[in-house]
Amino acid sequence: MYCTETKIRVRYGETDRMGYLYYGHYAEYFEVGRTEMLRSLGLTYKEMEDTGIVLPVRSMSIQFRNPAHYDDLLTVRTCLKSLPEVKLEFYYEILNEQGGLHCKGETVLVFIDAVTRKIRKAPDYFVKAMSRYF
């Protein structure tokens, strides 16, 4: 298993009239978590796209527990529990500074050839970067 943690502070413009972090932003925070996870491995979405691989989201689920508020400092914990073959299954928890759970969720992304638009295996360089953790 490989996990990373990314800090994000809730900005005023991300809150709704009740002062809560608007629910749609949690998906954006998940994206920040997985982007930073890949970066921690020396990989980037841009480089993968430049080599002809795209990673669309196939599915996403979020279970909300407690609302986050303006100026809260959150931790996005992002984990991969298995070495990817044709898909990446990310698991997330968004926690407050005291470790309280705001939400948890999952996304599944699929490796797609940018030209053919067909599912493909994870590239060798990706598997190599991840294999030390599995």
Tab-separated table of C-alpha atoms in Angstrom:
chain	number	residue	atom	x	y	z
A	1	MET	CA	0.000	0.000	0.000
A	2	TYR	CA	1.177	3.528	-0.723
A	3	CYS	CA	-0.293	6.600	1.004
A	4	THR	CA	0.481	10.298	0.940
A	5	GLU	CA	-0.889	13.306	2.791
A	6	THR	CA	-1.550	16.741	1.311
A	7	LYS	CA	-2.568	19.855	3.269
A	8	ILE	CA	-5.281	22.145	1.920
A	9	ARG	CA	-6.790	25.198	3.629
A	10	VAL	CA	-10.468	25.877	2.914
A	11	ARG	CA	-10.804	29.193	1.092
A	12	TYR	CA	-13.749	31.545	1.607
A	13	GLY	CA	-14.912	31.177	-2.008
A	14	GLU	CA	-15.205	27.406	-1.521
A	15	THR	CA	-17.868	27.717	1.177
A	16	ASP	CA	-21.642	27.862	0.824
A	17	ARG	CA	-24.157	30.127	2.553
A	18	MET	CA	-24.041	27.946	5.684
A	19	GLY	CA	-20.272	28.471	5.939
A	20	TYR	CA	-19.546	24.844	5.002
A	21	LEU	CA	-17.089	23.687	2.387
A	22	TYR	CA	-19.347	23.190	-0.656
A	23	TYR	CA	-19.712	19.465	-1.350
A	24	GLY	CA	-18.448	19.691	-4.948
A	25	HIS	CA	-15.023	20.844	-3.766
A	26	TYR	CA	-14.323	17.545	-2.019
A	27	ALA	CA	-13.881	15.940	-5.468
A	28	GLU	CA	-11.387	18.698	-6.326
A	29	TYR	CA	-9.506	17.991	-3.103
A	30	PHE	CA	-9.363	14.304	-4.059
A	31	GLU	CA	-7.800	15.373	-7.368
A	32	VAL	CA	-5.189	17.453	-5.550
A	33	GLY	CA	-4.392	14.435	-3.365
A	34	ARG	CA	-3.864	12.052	-6.268
A	35	THR	CA	-1.918	14.622	-8.314
A	36	GLU	CA	0.450	15.175	-5.404
A	37	MET	CA	0.733	11.426	-4.823
A	38	LEU	CA	1.891	10.923	-8.406
A	39	ARG	CA	4.287	13.859	-8.054
A	40	SER	CA	5.782	12.216	-4.931
A	41	LEU	CA	6.690	9.261	-7.157
A	42	GLY	CA	8.365	11.495	-9.738
A	43	LEU	CA	5.382	11.238	-12.101
A	44	THR	CA	2.975	13.867	-13.397
A	45	TYR	CA	-0.286	13.789	-15.306
A	46	LYS	CA	1.251	16.147	-17.868
A	47	GLU	CA	4.156	13.829	-18.618
A	48	MET	CA	1.817	10.876	-18.946
A	49	GLU	CA	-0.440	12.826	-21.298
A	50	ASP	CA	2.619	13.920	-23.308
A	51	THR	CA	3.462	10.218	-23.809
A	52	GLY	CA	-0.050	9.424	-25.061
A	53	ILE	CA	-1.776	8.206	-21.910
A	54	VAL	CA	-4.855	9.775	-20.363
A	55	LEU	CA	-6.499	8.833	-17.074
A	56	PRO	CA	-10.227	9.549	-17.067
A	57	VAL	CA	-12.231	9.016	-13.902
A	58	ARG	CA	-14.464	5.964	-14.312
A	59	SER	CA	-16.216	6.224	-10.955
A	60	MET	CA	-16.229	8.225	-7.748
A	61	SER	CA	-17.941	7.891	-4.402
A	62	ILE	CA	-17.928	10.121	-1.326
A	63	GLN	CA	-19.344	9.491	2.122
A	64	PHE	CA	-19.712	12.720	4.103
A	65	ARG	CA	-19.352	12.713	7.899
A	66	ASN	CA	-18.842	16.271	9.208
A	67	PRO	CA	-18.667	19.588	7.371
A	68	ALA	CA	-15.431	21.510	6.932
A	69	HIS	CA	-15.497	25.306	7.338
A	70	TYR	CA	-13.730	28.370	6.004
A	71	ASP	CA	-10.039	28.510	7.024
A	72	ASP	CA	-9.926	24.899	8.279
A	73	LEU	CA	-6.598	23.254	7.518
A	74	LEU	CA	-7.423	19.842	6.083
A	75	THR	CA	-5.321	16.790	5.366
A	76	VAL	CA	-6.159	14.778	2.272
A	77	ARG	CA	-4.884	11.238	2.851
A	78	THR	CA	-4.646	9.432	-0.482
A	79	CYS	CA	-3.889	5.703	-0.750
A	80	LEU	CA	-3.400	3.071	-3.408
A	81	LYS	CA	-3.965	-0.385	-1.936
A	82	SER	CA	-2.787	-2.416	-4.928
A	83	LEU	CA	-0.344	-2.159	-7.792
A	84	PRO	CA	-2.269	-0.848	-10.802
A	85	GLU	CA	-2.628	-2.874	-13.978
A	86	VAL	CA	-5.238	-1.138	-16.160
A	87	LYS	CA	-6.881	0.989	-13.488
A	88	LEU	CA	-5.951	3.039	-10.434
A	89	GLU	CA	-8.154	2.674	-7.368
A	90	PHE	CA	-7.586	5.612	-5.036
A	91	TYR	CA	-8.925	5.748	-1.481
A	92	TYR	CA	-9.226	9.056	0.391
A	93	GLU	CA	-9.870	10.480	3.815
A	94	ILE	CA	-10.185	14.193	4.475
A	95	LEU	CA	-9.313	14.998	8.075
A	96	ASN	CA	-9.243	18.140	10.207
A	97	GLU	CA	-6.258	19.249	12.324
A	98	GLN	CA	-7.453	17.127	15.250
A	99	GLY	CA	-7.698	14.020	13.053
A	100	GLY	CA	-11.493	14.151	12.818
A	101	LEU	CA	-12.971	12.657	9.660
A	102	HIS	CA	-14.858	14.997	7.306
A	103	CYS	CA	-15.332	12.470	4.524
A	104	LYS	CA	-13.924	9.424	2.852
A	105	GLY	CA	-14.152	8.348	-0.735
A	106	GLU	CA	-12.853	6.428	-3.683
A	107	THR	CA	-12.095	7.110	-7.325
A	108	VAL	CA	-11.265	4.671	-10.084
A	109	LEU	CA	-9.241	5.946	-13.030
A	110	VAL	CA	-8.440	3.938	-16.146
A	111	PHE	CA	-5.310	4.033	-18.308
A	112	ILE	CA	-6.430	4.977	-21.831
A	113	ASP	CA	-4.387	5.304	-25.015
A	114	ALA	CA	-4.889	8.925	-26.106
A	115	VAL	CA	-4.985	8.042	-29.815
A	116	THR	CA	-7.067	4.852	-29.910
A	117	ARG	CA	-9.174	5.709	-26.830
A	118	LYS	CA	-8.851	2.078	-25.749
A	119	ILE	CA	-8.012	0.781	-22.289
A	120	ARG	CA	-4.357	-0.161	-21.970
A	121	LYS	CA	-2.019	-1.498	-19.323
A	122	ALA	CA	-0.181	0.861	-17.009
A	123	PRO	CA	3.088	1.933	-18.613
A	124	ASP	CA	6.241	0.182	-17.427
A	125	TYR	CA	7.712	3.366	-15.919
A	126	PHE	CA	4.564	3.788	-13.838
A	127	VAL	CA	4.594	0.209	-12.574
A	128	LYS	CA	8.311	0.516	-11.770
A	129	ALA	CA	7.751	3.692	-9.721
A	130	MET	CA	4.917	2.037	-7.788
A	131	SER	CA	6.312	-1.478	-7.383
A	132	ARG	CA	8.621	-0.626	-4.477
A	133	TYR	CA	5.505	-0.071	-2.328
A	134	PHE	CA	3.749	-3.342	-3.152
